[in-house]
Coordinates of C-alpha atoms in Angstrom, one line a residue:
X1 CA 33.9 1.5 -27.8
X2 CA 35.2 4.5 -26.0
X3 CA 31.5 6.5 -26.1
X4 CA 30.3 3.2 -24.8
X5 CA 32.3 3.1 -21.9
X6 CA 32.1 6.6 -21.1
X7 CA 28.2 6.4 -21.6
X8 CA 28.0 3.3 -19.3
X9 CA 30.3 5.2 -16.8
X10 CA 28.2 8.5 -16.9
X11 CA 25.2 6.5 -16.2
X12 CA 26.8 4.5 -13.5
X13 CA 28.0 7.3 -11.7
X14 CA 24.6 9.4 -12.1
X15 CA 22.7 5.9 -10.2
X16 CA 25.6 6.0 -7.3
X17 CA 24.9 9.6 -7.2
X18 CA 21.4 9.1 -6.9
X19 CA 21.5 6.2 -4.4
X20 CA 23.5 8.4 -1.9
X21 CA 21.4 10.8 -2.2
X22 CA 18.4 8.5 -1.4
X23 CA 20.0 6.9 1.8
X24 CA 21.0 10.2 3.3
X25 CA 17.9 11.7 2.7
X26 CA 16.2 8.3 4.4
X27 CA 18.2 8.5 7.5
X28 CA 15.5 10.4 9.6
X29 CA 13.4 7.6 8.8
X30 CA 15.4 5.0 9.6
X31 CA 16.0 6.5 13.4
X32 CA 14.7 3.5 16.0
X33 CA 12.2 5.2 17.0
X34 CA 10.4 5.9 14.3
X35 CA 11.2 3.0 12.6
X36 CA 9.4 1.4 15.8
X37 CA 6.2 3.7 15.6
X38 CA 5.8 2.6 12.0
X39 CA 6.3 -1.3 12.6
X40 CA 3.5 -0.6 15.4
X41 CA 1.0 1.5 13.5
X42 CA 1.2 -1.1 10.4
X43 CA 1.2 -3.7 13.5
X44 CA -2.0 -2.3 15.0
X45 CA -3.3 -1.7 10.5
X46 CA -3.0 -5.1 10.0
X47 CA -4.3 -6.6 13.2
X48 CA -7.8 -3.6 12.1
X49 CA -7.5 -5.3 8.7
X50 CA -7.9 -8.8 9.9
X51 CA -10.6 -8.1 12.2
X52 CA -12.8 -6.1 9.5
X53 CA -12.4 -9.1 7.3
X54 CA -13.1 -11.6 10.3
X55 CA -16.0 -9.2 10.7
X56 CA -17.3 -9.9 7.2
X57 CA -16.8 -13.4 6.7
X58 CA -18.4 -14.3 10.6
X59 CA -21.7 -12.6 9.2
X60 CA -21.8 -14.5 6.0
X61 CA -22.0 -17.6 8.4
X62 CA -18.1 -19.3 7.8
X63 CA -17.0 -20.3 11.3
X64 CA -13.3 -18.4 11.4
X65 CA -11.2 -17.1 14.3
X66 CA -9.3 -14.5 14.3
X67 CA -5.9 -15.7 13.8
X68 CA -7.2 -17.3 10.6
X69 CA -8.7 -14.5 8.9
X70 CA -5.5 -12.3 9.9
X71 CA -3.3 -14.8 8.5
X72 CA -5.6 -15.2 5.2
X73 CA -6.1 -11.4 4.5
X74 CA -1.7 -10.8 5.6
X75 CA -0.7 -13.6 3.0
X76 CA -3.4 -12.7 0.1
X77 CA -2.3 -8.7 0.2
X78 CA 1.3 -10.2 0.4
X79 CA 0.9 -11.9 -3.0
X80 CA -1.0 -9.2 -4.8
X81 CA 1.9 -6.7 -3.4
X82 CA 4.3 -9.4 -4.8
X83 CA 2.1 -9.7 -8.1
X84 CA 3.3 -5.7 -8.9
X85 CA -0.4 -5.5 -10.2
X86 CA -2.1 -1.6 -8.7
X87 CA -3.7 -2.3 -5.8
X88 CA -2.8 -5.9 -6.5
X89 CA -6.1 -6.4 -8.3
X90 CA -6.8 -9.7 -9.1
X91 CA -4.3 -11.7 -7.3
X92 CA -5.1 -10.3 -3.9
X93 CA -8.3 -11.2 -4.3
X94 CA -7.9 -15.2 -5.9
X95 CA -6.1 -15.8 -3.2
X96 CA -8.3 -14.8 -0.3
X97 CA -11.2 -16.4 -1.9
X98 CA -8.9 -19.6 -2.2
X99 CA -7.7 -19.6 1.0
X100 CA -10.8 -19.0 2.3
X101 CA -12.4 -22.3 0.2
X102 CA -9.2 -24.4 1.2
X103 CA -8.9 -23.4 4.7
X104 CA -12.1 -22.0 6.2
X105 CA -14.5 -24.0 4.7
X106 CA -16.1 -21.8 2.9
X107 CA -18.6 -22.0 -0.2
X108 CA -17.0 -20.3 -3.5
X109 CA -20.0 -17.7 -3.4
X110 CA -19.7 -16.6 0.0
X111 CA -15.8 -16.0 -0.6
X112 CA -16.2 -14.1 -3.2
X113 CA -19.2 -12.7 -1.4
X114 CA -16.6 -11.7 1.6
X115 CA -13.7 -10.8 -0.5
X116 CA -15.4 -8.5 -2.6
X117 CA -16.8 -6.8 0.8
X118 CA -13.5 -6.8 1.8
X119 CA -12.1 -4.7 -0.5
X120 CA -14.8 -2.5 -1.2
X121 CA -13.9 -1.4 2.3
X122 CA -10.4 -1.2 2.2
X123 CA -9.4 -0.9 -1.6
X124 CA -12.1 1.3 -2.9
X125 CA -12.7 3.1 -0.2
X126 CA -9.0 4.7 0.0
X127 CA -9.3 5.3 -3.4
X128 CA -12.5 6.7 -3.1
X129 CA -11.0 9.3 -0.2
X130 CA -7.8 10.2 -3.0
X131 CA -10.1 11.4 -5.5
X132 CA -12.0 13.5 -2.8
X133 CA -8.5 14.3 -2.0
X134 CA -7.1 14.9 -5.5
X135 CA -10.4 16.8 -6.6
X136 CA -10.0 19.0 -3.3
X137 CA -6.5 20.1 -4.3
X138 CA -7.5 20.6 -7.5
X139 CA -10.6 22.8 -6.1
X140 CA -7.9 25.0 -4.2
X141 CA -5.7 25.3 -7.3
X142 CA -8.7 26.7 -9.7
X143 CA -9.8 29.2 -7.4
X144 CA -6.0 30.6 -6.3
X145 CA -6.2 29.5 -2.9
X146 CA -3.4 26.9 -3.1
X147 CA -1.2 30.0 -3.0
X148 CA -2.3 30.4 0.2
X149 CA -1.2 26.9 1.6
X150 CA 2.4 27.6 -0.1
X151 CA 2.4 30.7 2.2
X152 CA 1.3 29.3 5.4
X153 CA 4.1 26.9 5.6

């Protein structure tokens, strides 16, 4: 019972440590104004977002304003963020292509139609840029020139 204890203690006081550690590291972030600049660029990311997917369902012929398809593509990446799926694939997308039945009107083939648009350019396409990213870095490291990065800063 005592190992237990001391175990569970150990453990405890390694997470506290760890939290600390976290939040006083995070402190530079959480100055107002960049805490501010971030709430406007992911303002102003979201807002792009909406827009490109207003974009994509006004061409497939669904009658939608721009509040509306904001709203639908804000709540349907909510719920595959809350759905801890990657990229929240799957739920992200049911949902937009329900909401988009239930509150635009639109036929099931043309919301898949526009979801799948939708995420091709948003989804895939960022994921498309990491592995030129990843495979760029890895490119540097083969031929020694990563060294070189290390240096420069």
């Amino acid at each position: 019972r005592n190992f237990l204890s001391h175990l569970i203690t150990d453990k405890l006081k390694i997470f506290v440590d760890r939290l600390f550690y976290m939040i006083q590291n995070s402190v530079q972030l959480m100055r107002a104004d960049r805490l501010f600049s971030g709430l406007i660029l992911g303002l102003i990311a979201w807002i792009a977002e909406g827009i490109g997917f207003y974009l994509i369902v006004n061409n497939l012929g669904v009658d939608i304003d721009y509040s509306m398809s904001i709203g639908i593509c804000a709540i349907a990446v909510l719920v595959g963020a809350i759905s801890f799926l990657p990229g929240g694939l799957g739920s992200t997308e049911f949902t937009m292509g329900a909401l988009l039945v239930a509150v635009a009107g639109a036929t099931p083939a043309i919301a898949i139609s526009a979801t799948f648009f939708y995420r091709i350019a948003t989804l895939w396409f960022a994921v498309f840029i990491g592995i030129l990213c990843v495979s760029g870095l890895g490119y540097l490291k083969d031929t020694g020139q990563d060294q070189l990065v290390e240096k420069e800063k």
